[in-house]
PDB file of C-alpha atoms and ligand atoms in Angstrom:
ATOM      1  CA  UNK I   1      12.103   0.591  20.437  1.00 58.00           C
ATOM      2  CA  UNK I   2      13.240   3.894  18.912  1.00 75.00           C
ATOM      3  CA  UNK I   3      12.214   2.549  15.529  1.00 73.00           C
ATOM      4  CA  UNK I   4       8.699   1.782  16.808  1.00 75.00           C
ATOM      5  CA  UNK I   5       8.294   5.254  18.342  1.00 83.00           C
ATOM      6  CA  UNK I   6       9.628   6.917  15.176  1.00 81.00           C
ATOM      7  CA  UNK I   7       7.185   5.013  12.978  1.00 78.00           C
ATOM      8  CA  UNK I   8       4.221   5.506  15.326  1.00 82.00           C
ATOM      9  CA  UNK I   9       4.934   9.251  15.537  1.00 87.00           C
ATOM     10  CA  UNK I  10       5.101   9.683  11.756  1.00 86.00           C
ATOM     11  CA  UNK I  11       2.020   7.526  11.311  1.00 88.00           C
ATOM     12  CA  UNK I  12      -0.115   9.490  13.793  1.00 92.00           C
ATOM     13  CA  UNK I  13       0.908  12.874  12.356  1.00 93.00           C
ATOM     14  CA  UNK I  14       0.196  11.760   8.772  1.00 93.00           C
ATOM     15  CA  UNK I  15      -3.063  10.069   9.702  1.00 94.00           C
ATOM     16  CA  UNK I  16      -4.272  13.278  11.378  1.00 96.00           C
ATOM     17  CA  UNK I  17      -3.201  15.526   8.464  1.00 96.00           C
ATOM     18  CA  UNK I  18      -4.653  13.283   5.751  1.00 96.00           C
ATOM     19  CA  UNK I  19      -7.788  12.766   7.866  1.00 95.00           C
ATOM     20  CA  UNK I  20      -8.266  16.548   7.910  1.00 96.00           C
ATOM     21  CA  UNK I  21      -7.675  16.690   4.137  1.00 96.00           C
ATOM     22  CA  UNK I  22     -10.324  13.977   3.585  1.00 95.00           C
ATOM     23  CA  UNK I  23     -12.779  15.876   5.799  1.00 94.00           C
ATOM     24  CA  UNK I  24     -12.295  19.311   4.220  1.00 95.00           C
ATOM     25  CA  UNK I  25     -11.379  18.353   0.633  1.00 95.00           C
ATOM     26  CA  UNK I  26     -13.125  15.022  -0.071  1.00 96.00           C
ATOM     27  CA  UNK I  27     -12.717  13.760  -3.667  1.00 95.00           C
ATOM     28  CA  UNK I  28     -15.934  11.687  -3.777  1.00 95.00           C
ATOM     29  CA  UNK I  29     -18.955  11.251  -1.518  1.00 94.00           C
ATOM     30  CA  UNK I  30     -18.637   7.977   0.452  1.00 93.00           C
ATOM     31  CA  UNK I  31     -21.279   5.398  -0.438  1.00 90.00           C
ATOM     32  CA  UNK I  32     -20.944   2.815   2.327  1.00 91.00           C
ATOM     33  CA  UNK I  33     -21.400   3.209   6.118  1.00 91.00           C
ATOM     34  CA  UNK I  34     -18.220   5.054   7.171  1.00 92.00           C
ATOM     35  CA  UNK I  35     -18.340   4.196  10.886  1.00 92.00           C
ATOM     36  CA  UNK I  36     -18.614   0.485  10.085  1.00 92.00           C
ATOM     37  CA  UNK I  37     -15.871   0.614   7.451  1.00 93.00           C
ATOM     38  CA  UNK I  38     -13.481   2.450   9.762  1.00 94.00           C
ATOM     39  CA  UNK I  39     -14.173  -0.044  12.604  1.00 93.00           C
ATOM     40  CA  UNK I  40     -13.420  -2.921  10.212  1.00 94.00           C
ATOM     41  CA  UNK I  41     -10.354  -1.383   8.586  1.00 95.00           C
ATOM     42  CA  UNK I  42      -8.777  -0.139  11.818  1.00 94.00           C
ATOM     43  CA  UNK I  43      -9.600  -3.508  13.456  1.00 92.00           C
ATOM     44  CA  UNK I  44      -7.672  -5.293  10.694  1.00 93.00           C
ATOM     45  CA  UNK I  45      -4.809  -2.815  11.089  1.00 92.00           C
ATOM     46  CA  UNK I  46      -4.547  -3.544  14.839  1.00 91.00           C
ATOM     47  CA  UNK I  47      -4.509  -7.292  14.117  1.00 89.00           C
ATOM     48  CA  UNK I  48      -1.773  -6.707  11.513  1.00 86.00           C
ATOM     49  CA  UNK I  49       0.354  -4.776  14.001  1.00 85.00           C
ATOM     50  CA  UNK I  50      -0.121  -7.564  16.566  1.00 81.00           C
ATOM     51  CA  UNK I  51       0.711 -10.265  14.018  1.00 79.00           C
ATOM     52  CA  UNK I  52       3.858  -8.435  12.958  1.00 76.00           C
ATOM     53  CA  UNK I  53       5.012  -7.650  16.502  1.00 70.00           C
ATOM     54  CA  UNK I  54       4.225 -11.068  17.950  1.00 67.00           C
ATOM     55  CA  UNK I  55       5.306 -13.288  15.087  1.00 67.00           C
ATOM     56  CA  UNK I  56       8.059 -11.395  13.352  1.00 68.00           C
ATOM     57  CA  UNK I  57       9.174  -8.581  15.661  1.00 62.00           C
ATOM     58  CA  UNK I  58      11.253  -5.909  13.940  1.00 70.00           C
ATOM     59  CA  UNK I  59      12.227  -8.405  11.265  1.00 76.00           C
ATOM     60  CA  UNK I  60      13.183  -5.945   8.549  1.00 76.00           C
ATOM     61  CA  UNK I  61      15.641  -3.803  10.466  1.00 77.00           C
ATOM     62  CA  UNK I  62      17.036  -6.982  12.114  1.00 81.00           C
ATOM     63  CA  UNK I  63      17.568  -8.466   8.646  1.00 82.00           C
ATOM     64  CA  UNK I  64      19.399  -5.310   7.537  1.00 79.00           C
ATOM     65  CA  UNK I  65      21.598  -5.290  10.682  1.00 83.00           C
ATOM     66  CA  UNK I  66      22.349  -8.993  10.262  1.00 83.00           C
ATOM     67  CA  UNK I  67      23.277  -8.588   6.585  1.00 82.00           C
ATOM     68  CA  UNK I  68      25.621  -5.743   7.566  1.00 80.00           C
ATOM     69  CA  UNK I  69      27.336  -7.800  10.296  1.00 82.00           C
ATOM     70  CA  UNK I  70      27.751 -10.824   8.058  1.00 81.00           C
ATOM     71  CA  UNK I  71      28.775  -8.797   5.005  1.00 80.00           C
ATOM     72  CA  UNK I  72      25.884 -10.304   3.028  1.00 80.00           C
ATOM     73  CA  UNK I  73      24.126  -8.791   0.044  1.00 80.00           C
ATOM     74  CA  UNK I  74      24.961  -6.598  -2.926  1.00 80.00           C
ATOM     75  CA  UNK I  75      25.616  -3.316  -1.089  1.00 79.00           C
ATOM     76  CA  UNK I  76      27.820  -4.942   1.553  1.00 77.00           C
ATOM     77  CA  UNK I  77      30.103  -6.140  -1.270  1.00 77.00           C
ATOM     78  CA  UNK I  78      30.379  -2.770  -3.014  1.00 78.00           C
ATOM     79  CA  UNK I  79      31.964   0.487  -1.817  1.00 78.00           C
ATOM     80  CA  UNK I  80      29.562   3.102  -3.207  1.00 82.00           C
ATOM     81  CA  UNK I  81      29.034   6.487  -1.531  1.00 87.00           C
ATOM     82  CA  UNK I  82      26.305   6.212   1.116  1.00 87.00           C
ATOM     83  CA  UNK I  83      23.840   8.542  -0.664  1.00 92.00           C
ATOM     84  CA  UNK I  84      24.116   6.571  -3.921  1.00 93.00           C
ATOM     85  CA  UNK I  85      23.774   3.215  -2.182  1.00 91.00           C
ATOM     86  CA  UNK I  86      20.827   4.556  -0.199  1.00 93.00           C
ATOM     87  CA  UNK I  87      19.028   5.910  -3.268  1.00 95.00           C
ATOM     88  CA  UNK I  88      19.632   2.683  -5.198  1.00 95.00           C
ATOM     89  CA  UNK I  89      18.408   0.522  -2.277  1.00 94.00           C
ATOM     90  CA  UNK I  90      15.279   2.704  -1.955  1.00 96.00           C
ATOM     91  CA  UNK I  91      14.422   2.305  -5.662  1.00 97.00           C
ATOM     92  CA  UNK I  92      15.170  -1.458  -5.621  1.00 96.00           C
ATOM     93  CA  UNK I  93      12.955  -1.960  -2.563  1.00 96.00           C
ATOM     94  CA  UNK I  94      10.105  -0.104  -4.287  1.00 97.00           C
ATOM     95  CA  UNK I  95      10.564  -2.223  -7.431  1.00 98.00           C
ATOM     96  CA  UNK I  96      10.412  -5.379  -5.307  1.00 97.00           C
ATOM     97  CA  UNK I  97       7.196  -4.194  -3.651  1.00 97.00           C
ATOM     98  CA  UNK I  98       5.759  -3.399  -7.097  1.00 98.00           C
ATOM     99  CA  UNK I  99       6.442  -6.981  -8.223  1.00 98.00           C
ATOM    100  CA  UNK I 100       4.926  -8.291  -5.010  1.00 97.00           C
ATOM    101  CA  UNK I 101       1.755  -6.286  -5.638  1.00 98.00           C
ATOM    102  CA  UNK I 102       1.451  -7.633  -9.197  1.00 98.00           C
ATOM    103  CA  UNK I 103       1.988 -11.175  -7.828  1.00 98.00           C
ATOM    104  CA  UNK I 104      -0.839 -10.722  -5.297  1.00 98.00           C
ATOM    105  CA  UNK I 105      -3.147 -10.155  -8.276  1.00 98.00           C
ATOM    106  CA  UNK I 106      -1.832 -12.886 -10.586  1.00 97.00           C
ATOM    107  CA  UNK I 107      -1.164 -15.809  -8.191  1.00 98.00           C
ATOM    108  CA  UNK I 108      -4.557 -17.222  -7.105  1.00 97.00           C
ATOM    109  CA  UNK I 109      -3.757 -18.061  -3.408  1.00 97.00           C
ATOM    110  CA  UNK I 110      -2.204 -14.593  -2.974  1.00 98.00           C
ATOM    111  CA  UNK I 111      -5.193 -12.957  -4.679  1.00 97.00           C
ATOM    112  CA  UNK I 112      -7.478 -14.657  -2.127  1.00 97.00           C
ATOM    113  CA  UNK I 113      -5.627 -12.746   0.606  1.00 97.00           C
ATOM    114  CA  UNK I 114      -5.308  -9.482  -1.329  1.00 98.00           C
ATOM    115  CA  UNK I 115      -9.060  -9.470  -2.137  1.00 96.00           C
ATOM    116  CA  UNK I 116      -9.655  -8.399   1.480  1.00 96.00           C
ATOM    117  CA  UNK I 117      -7.933  -5.094   0.670  1.00 97.00           C
ATOM    118  CA  UNK I 118      -9.915  -4.684  -2.570  1.00 97.00           C
ATOM    119  CA  UNK I 119     -13.332  -5.549  -1.093  1.00 96.00           C
ATOM    120  CA  UNK I 120     -13.665  -2.090   0.488  1.00 95.00           C
ATOM    121  CA  UNK I 121     -16.672  -0.349  -1.122  1.00 95.00           C
ATOM    122  CA  UNK I 122     -15.140   3.086  -0.623  1.00 96.00           C
ATOM    123  CA  UNK I 123     -11.468   3.943  -0.724  1.00 96.00           C
ATOM    124  CA  UNK I 124     -10.125   6.295   1.929  1.00 96.00           C
ATOM    125  CA  UNK I 125      -7.037   6.447   4.097  1.00 94.00           C
ATOM    126  CA  UNK I 126      -8.162   3.501   6.252  1.00 96.00           C
ATOM    127  CA  UNK I 127      -8.260   1.326   3.084  1.00 97.00           C
ATOM    128  CA  UNK I 128      -4.475   1.769   3.039  1.00 95.00           C
ATOM    129  CA  UNK I 129      -4.368  -0.033   6.410  1.00 94.00           C
ATOM    130  CA  UNK I 130      -6.758  -2.816   5.493  1.00 95.00           C
ATOM    131  CA  UNK I 131      -4.848  -6.016   4.729  1.00 95.00           C
ATOM    132  CA  UNK I 132      -5.337  -9.604   5.820  1.00 96.00           C
ATOM    133  CA  UNK I 133      -2.800 -10.445   8.614  1.00 94.00           C
ATOM    134  CA  UNK I 134      -1.500 -13.421   6.588  1.00 94.00           C
ATOM    135  CA  UNK I 135      -0.762 -11.101   3.648  1.00 95.00           C
ATOM    136  CA  UNK I 136       1.107  -8.756   6.027  1.00 92.00           C
ATOM    137  CA  UNK I 137       3.191 -11.658   7.397  1.00 91.00           C
ATOM    138  CA  UNK I 138       4.055 -12.990   3.930  1.00 93.00           C
ATOM    139  CA  UNK I 139       4.955  -9.489   2.800  1.00 93.00           C
ATOM    140  CA  UNK I 140       7.256  -8.967   5.822  1.00 90.00           C
ATOM    141  CA  UNK I 141       9.081 -12.257   5.083  1.00 90.00           C
ATOM    142  CA  UNK I 142       9.437 -11.339   1.401  1.00 94.00           C
ATOM    143  CA  UNK I 143      10.800  -7.880   2.240  1.00 91.00           C
ATOM    144  CA  UNK I 144      13.267  -9.364   4.765  1.00 89.00           C
ATOM    145  CA  UNK I 145      14.495 -11.698   1.989  1.00 91.00           C
ATOM    146  CA  UNK I 146      15.017  -8.733  -0.364  1.00 92.00           C
ATOM    147  CA  UNK I 147      16.852  -6.786   2.372  1.00 90.00           C
ATOM    148  CA  UNK I 148      19.229  -9.745   2.962  1.00 89.00           C
ATOM    149  CA  UNK I 149      19.759 -10.098  -0.780  1.00 90.00           C
ATOM    150  CA  UNK I 150      20.691  -6.479  -1.415  1.00 91.00           C
ATOM    151  CA  UNK I 151      22.314  -5.815   1.989  1.00 88.00           C
ATOM    152  CA  UNK I 152      20.487  -2.503   2.400  1.00 87.00           C
ATOM    153  CA  UNK I 153      21.570  -0.189   5.219  1.00 87.00           C
ATOM    154  CA  UNK I 154      19.203  -0.402   8.267  1.00 87.00           C
ATOM    155  CA  UNK I 155      18.582   3.363   8.125  1.00 89.00           C
ATOM    156  CA  UNK I 156      17.490   3.138   4.462  1.00 91.00           C
ATOM    157  CA  UNK I 157      15.199   0.212   5.280  1.00 88.00           C
ATOM    158  CA  UNK I 158      13.655   2.255   8.074  1.00 86.00           C
ATOM    159  CA  UNK I 159      13.183   5.286   5.792  1.00 90.00           C
ATOM    160  CA  UNK I 160      11.714   3.088   3.019  1.00 92.00           C
ATOM    161  CA  UNK I 161       9.259   1.412   5.403  1.00 88.00           C
ATOM    162  CA  UNK I 162       8.098   4.776   6.777  1.00 86.00           C
ATOM    163  CA  UNK I 163       7.712   6.140   3.214  1.00 92.00           C
ATOM    164  CA  UNK I 164       5.788   3.054   2.101  1.00 92.00           C
ATOM    165  CA  UNK I 165       3.310   3.423   4.992  1.00 89.00           C
ATOM    166  CA  UNK I 166       2.986   7.151   4.279  1.00 92.00           C
ATOM    167  CA  UNK I 167       2.248   6.506   0.595  1.00 95.00           C
ATOM    168  CA  UNK I 168      -0.230   3.729   1.450  1.00 95.00           C
ATOM    169  CA  UNK I 169      -2.190   6.318   3.458  1.00 94.00           C
ATOM    170  CA  UNK I 170      -1.821   9.081   0.852  1.00 96.00           C
ATOM    171  CA  UNK I 171      -2.616   7.105  -2.327  1.00 97.00           C
ATOM    172  CA  UNK I 172      -5.765   5.609  -0.754  1.00 97.00           C
ATOM    173  CA  UNK I 173      -6.861   9.009   0.635  1.00 97.00           C
ATOM    174  CA  UNK I 174     -10.235  10.321  -0.540  1.00 97.00           C
ATOM    175  CA  UNK I 175      -8.534  13.653  -1.069  1.00 96.00           C
ATOM    176  CA  UNK I 176      -9.149  16.165  -3.861  1.00 96.00           C
ATOM    177  CA  UNK I 177      -5.542  16.975  -4.766  1.00 96.00           C
ATOM    178  CA  UNK I 178      -5.553  20.118  -6.994  1.00 96.00           C
ATOM    179  CA  UNK I 179      -5.252  19.070 -10.659  1.00 95.00           C
ATOM    180  CA  UNK I 180      -1.941  20.855 -11.265  1.00 97.00           C
ATOM    181  CA  UNK I 181      -0.363  19.210  -8.210  1.00 97.00           C
ATOM    182  CA  UNK I 182      -1.710  15.814  -9.192  1.00 97.00           C
ATOM    183  CA  UNK I 183      -0.166  16.151 -12.641  1.00 96.00           C
ATOM    184  CA  UNK I 184       3.192  17.312 -11.271  1.00 97.00           C
ATOM    185  CA  UNK I 185       3.327  14.615  -8.571  1.00 97.00           C
ATOM    186  CA  UNK I 186       2.455  11.815 -11.010  1.00 97.00           C
ATOM    187  CA  UNK I 187       5.623  12.421 -12.977  1.00 96.00           C
ATOM    188  CA  UNK I 188       7.499  10.802 -10.113  1.00 97.00           C
ATOM    189  CA  UNK I 189       5.105   9.299  -7.549  1.00 98.00           C
ATOM    190  CA  UNK I 190       1.617   7.788  -7.258  1.00 98.00           C
ATOM    191  CA  UNK I 191      -1.373   9.951  -6.261  1.00 98.00           C
ATOM    192  CA  UNK I 192      -4.891   9.165  -4.960  1.00 97.00           C
ATOM    193  CA  UNK I 193      -6.486   9.793  -8.403  1.00 97.00           C
ATOM    194  CA  UNK I 194      -3.920   7.490 -10.004  1.00 97.00           C
ATOM    195  CA  UNK I 195      -4.390   4.648  -7.514  1.00 98.00           C
ATOM    196  CA  UNK I 196      -8.224   4.869  -7.354  1.00 97.00           C
ATOM    197  CA  UNK I 197      -8.466   3.223 -10.782  1.00 97.00           C
ATOM    198  CA  UNK I 198      -6.714   0.146  -9.321  1.00 98.00           C
ATOM    199  CA  UNK I 199      -9.669  -0.250  -6.899  1.00 98.00           C
ATOM    200  CA  UNK I 200     -12.303  -0.324  -9.671  1.00 97.00           C
ATOM    201  CA  UNK I 201     -14.627  -3.349  -9.901  1.00 96.00           C
ATOM    202  CA  UNK I 202     -13.569  -3.720 -13.572  1.00 96.00           C
ATOM    203  CA  UNK I 203     -10.847  -6.342 -14.006  1.00 94.00           C
ATOM    204  CA  UNK I 204      -9.017  -4.401 -16.770  1.00 95.00           C
ATOM    205  CA  UNK I 205      -8.833  -1.375 -14.462  1.00 96.00           C
ATOM    206  CA  UNK I 206      -7.740  -3.376 -11.411  1.00 96.00           C
ATOM    207  CA  UNK I 207      -4.913  -4.734 -13.586  1.00 96.00           C
ATOM    208  CA  UNK I 208      -3.365  -1.257 -13.795  1.00 97.00           C
ATOM    209  CA  UNK I 209      -1.727   1.395 -11.584  1.00 98.00           C
ATOM    210  CA  UNK I 210      -0.178  -1.095  -9.152  1.00 98.00           C
ATOM    211  CA  UNK I 211       2.430   1.442  -7.979  1.00 98.00           C
ATOM    212  CA  UNK I 212       3.136   2.126  -4.316  1.00 96.00           C
ATOM    213  CA  UNK I 213       5.598   5.021  -4.223  1.00 98.00           C
ATOM    214  CA  UNK I 214       7.167   5.638  -7.668  1.00 98.00           C
ATOM    215  CA  UNK I 215       4.875   5.948 -10.683  1.00 97.00           C
ATOM    216  CA  UNK I 216       7.515   4.875 -13.226  1.00 98.00           C
ATOM    217  CA  UNK I 217       7.106   1.140 -12.561  1.00 98.00           C
ATOM    218  CA  UNK I 218       3.597   1.260 -14.066  1.00 98.00           C
ATOM    219  CA  UNK I 219       4.846   3.240 -17.063  1.00 97.00           C
ATOM    220  CA  UNK I 220       7.659   0.718 -17.582  1.00 97.00           C
ATOM    221  CA  UNK I 221       5.218  -2.210 -17.268  1.00 97.00           C
ATOM    222  CA  UNK I 222       2.741  -0.457 -19.619  1.00 96.00           C
ATOM    223  CA  UNK I 223       0.202  -0.689 -16.808  1.00 96.00           C
ATOM    224  CA  UNK I 224      -0.160   3.064 -16.351  1.00 96.00           C
ATOM    225  CA  UNK I 225      -3.555   4.631 -17.064  1.00 96.00           C
ATOM    226  CA  UNK I 226      -4.586   8.158 -16.222  1.00 94.00           C
ATOM    227  CA  UNK I 227      -8.223   7.762 -15.172  1.00 94.00           C
ATOM    228  CA  UNK I 228     -10.987   5.143 -14.803  1.00 95.00           C
ATOM    229  CA  UNK I 229     -13.337   4.838 -17.826  1.00 95.00           C
ATOM    230  CA  UNK I 230     -16.269   6.203 -15.779  1.00 96.00           C
ATOM    231  CA  UNK I 231     -14.157   9.038 -14.366  1.00 95.00           C
ATOM    232  CA  UNK I 232     -13.050   9.683 -10.803  1.00 95.00           C
ATOM    233  CA  UNK I 233     -16.645  10.307  -9.643  1.00 96.00           C
ATOM    234  CA  UNK I 234     -18.334   7.515 -11.584  1.00 95.00           C
ATOM    235  CA  UNK I 235     -15.927   4.632 -11.025  1.00 96.00           C
ATOM    236  CA  UNK I 236     -17.432   1.828  -8.923  1.00 96.00           C
ATOM    237  CA  UNK I 237     -14.993   0.709  -6.221  1.00 96.00           C
ATOM    238  CA  UNK I 238     -14.637  -2.717  -4.599  1.00 95.00           C
ATOM    239  CA  UNK I 239     -15.030  -6.275  -5.865  1.00 95.00           C
ATOM    240  CA  UNK I 240     -17.733  -7.082  -8.411  1.00 93.00           C
ATOM    241  CA  UNK I 241     -18.832 -10.175  -6.432  1.00 91.00           C
ATOM    242  CA  UNK I 242     -18.713  -8.706  -2.885  1.00 89.00           C
ATOM    243  CA  UNK I 243     -21.132  -5.775  -2.867  1.00 86.00           C
ATOM    244  CA  UNK I 244     -22.899  -5.991   0.523  1.00 86.00           C
ATOM    245  CA  UNK I 245     -21.267  -3.687   3.083  1.00 80.00           C
ATOM    246  CA  UNK I 246     -23.017  -5.481   5.936  1.00 73.00           C
ATOM    247  CA  UNK I 247     -21.272  -8.719   4.916  1.00 80.00           C
ATOM    248  CA  UNK I 248     -17.866  -7.072   4.938  1.00 85.00           C
ATOM    249  CA  UNK I 249     -17.334  -6.988   8.717  1.00 90.00           C
ATOM    250  CA  UNK I 250     -14.073  -7.953  10.439  1.00 92.00           C
ATOM    251  CA  UNK I 251     -14.835 -11.660  10.998  1.00 92.00           C
ATOM    252  CA  UNK I 252     -16.105 -12.057   7.463  1.00 92.00           C
ATOM    253  CA  UNK I 253     -12.921 -10.484   6.068  1.00 93.00           C
ATOM    254  CA  UNK I 254     -10.627 -12.668   8.188  1.00 94.00           C
ATOM    255  CA  UNK I 255     -12.373 -15.781   6.827  1.00 94.00           C
ATOM    256  CA  UNK I 256     -12.793 -14.480   3.244  1.00 93.00           C
ATOM    257  CA  UNK I 257      -9.536 -16.034   1.834  1.00 95.00           C
ATOM    258  CA  UNK I 258     -10.455 -19.488   3.127  1.00 93.00           C
ATOM    259  CA  UNK I 259     -14.009 -19.716   1.800  1.00 86.00           C
TER     260      UNK I 259
HETATM  261 ZN1   ZN F   1      -4.089  -4.465  -5.501  1.00 59.47          ZN
END
């Protein structure tokens, strides 16, 4: 329960702050109907929360607690200082999520689900909440598997999950981050200008900048690119074959992977 309140609190504060940033420092004019997009994206988010709560409960922290009790996983077999173990678990979790994101693009049935996230014709902070519930469930199971495997501390799992949600909001934000800040941040983490290229309709651009929190995974995978070919203002966002906003309502998106 405390975990849920902690996450909800952080989420609401960040959503409000980034929402203000999008309102007062927008990076690009929105092209599609914002009210409709927000209804759709927040509708999907509510379904995702329900799916996670009803089907899986607090599966990740439970997995971490269970691994600790049973002495399972890498970090339950080693005796490293807590800060070092925590930092290592955080980086490993982010690497695992990076691989998962690449897999959602390369494995056709997973791409069918992940397309729902990419079909958004604008990218703003609600895009970071827009995932098909089946993708959210698969992702939760995958993450629980990783947590059991590495035996991460429950507190680290909680901190990683909160950071991942925060970065999902931030990197999808339609926020004009000052150029100097953007450059400094990108040395370590992903920024909105970096991630926007990943939402381009061009396949070669979608196959880049997969990062969630740390930017070094893309550099290591040689998938890091600074900007879209048409620039931050000119890049066309969404899927090349799903261009009609009116057809991208909630019901349509829920059925999209199965058509
Ligand atoms: Zn993607």
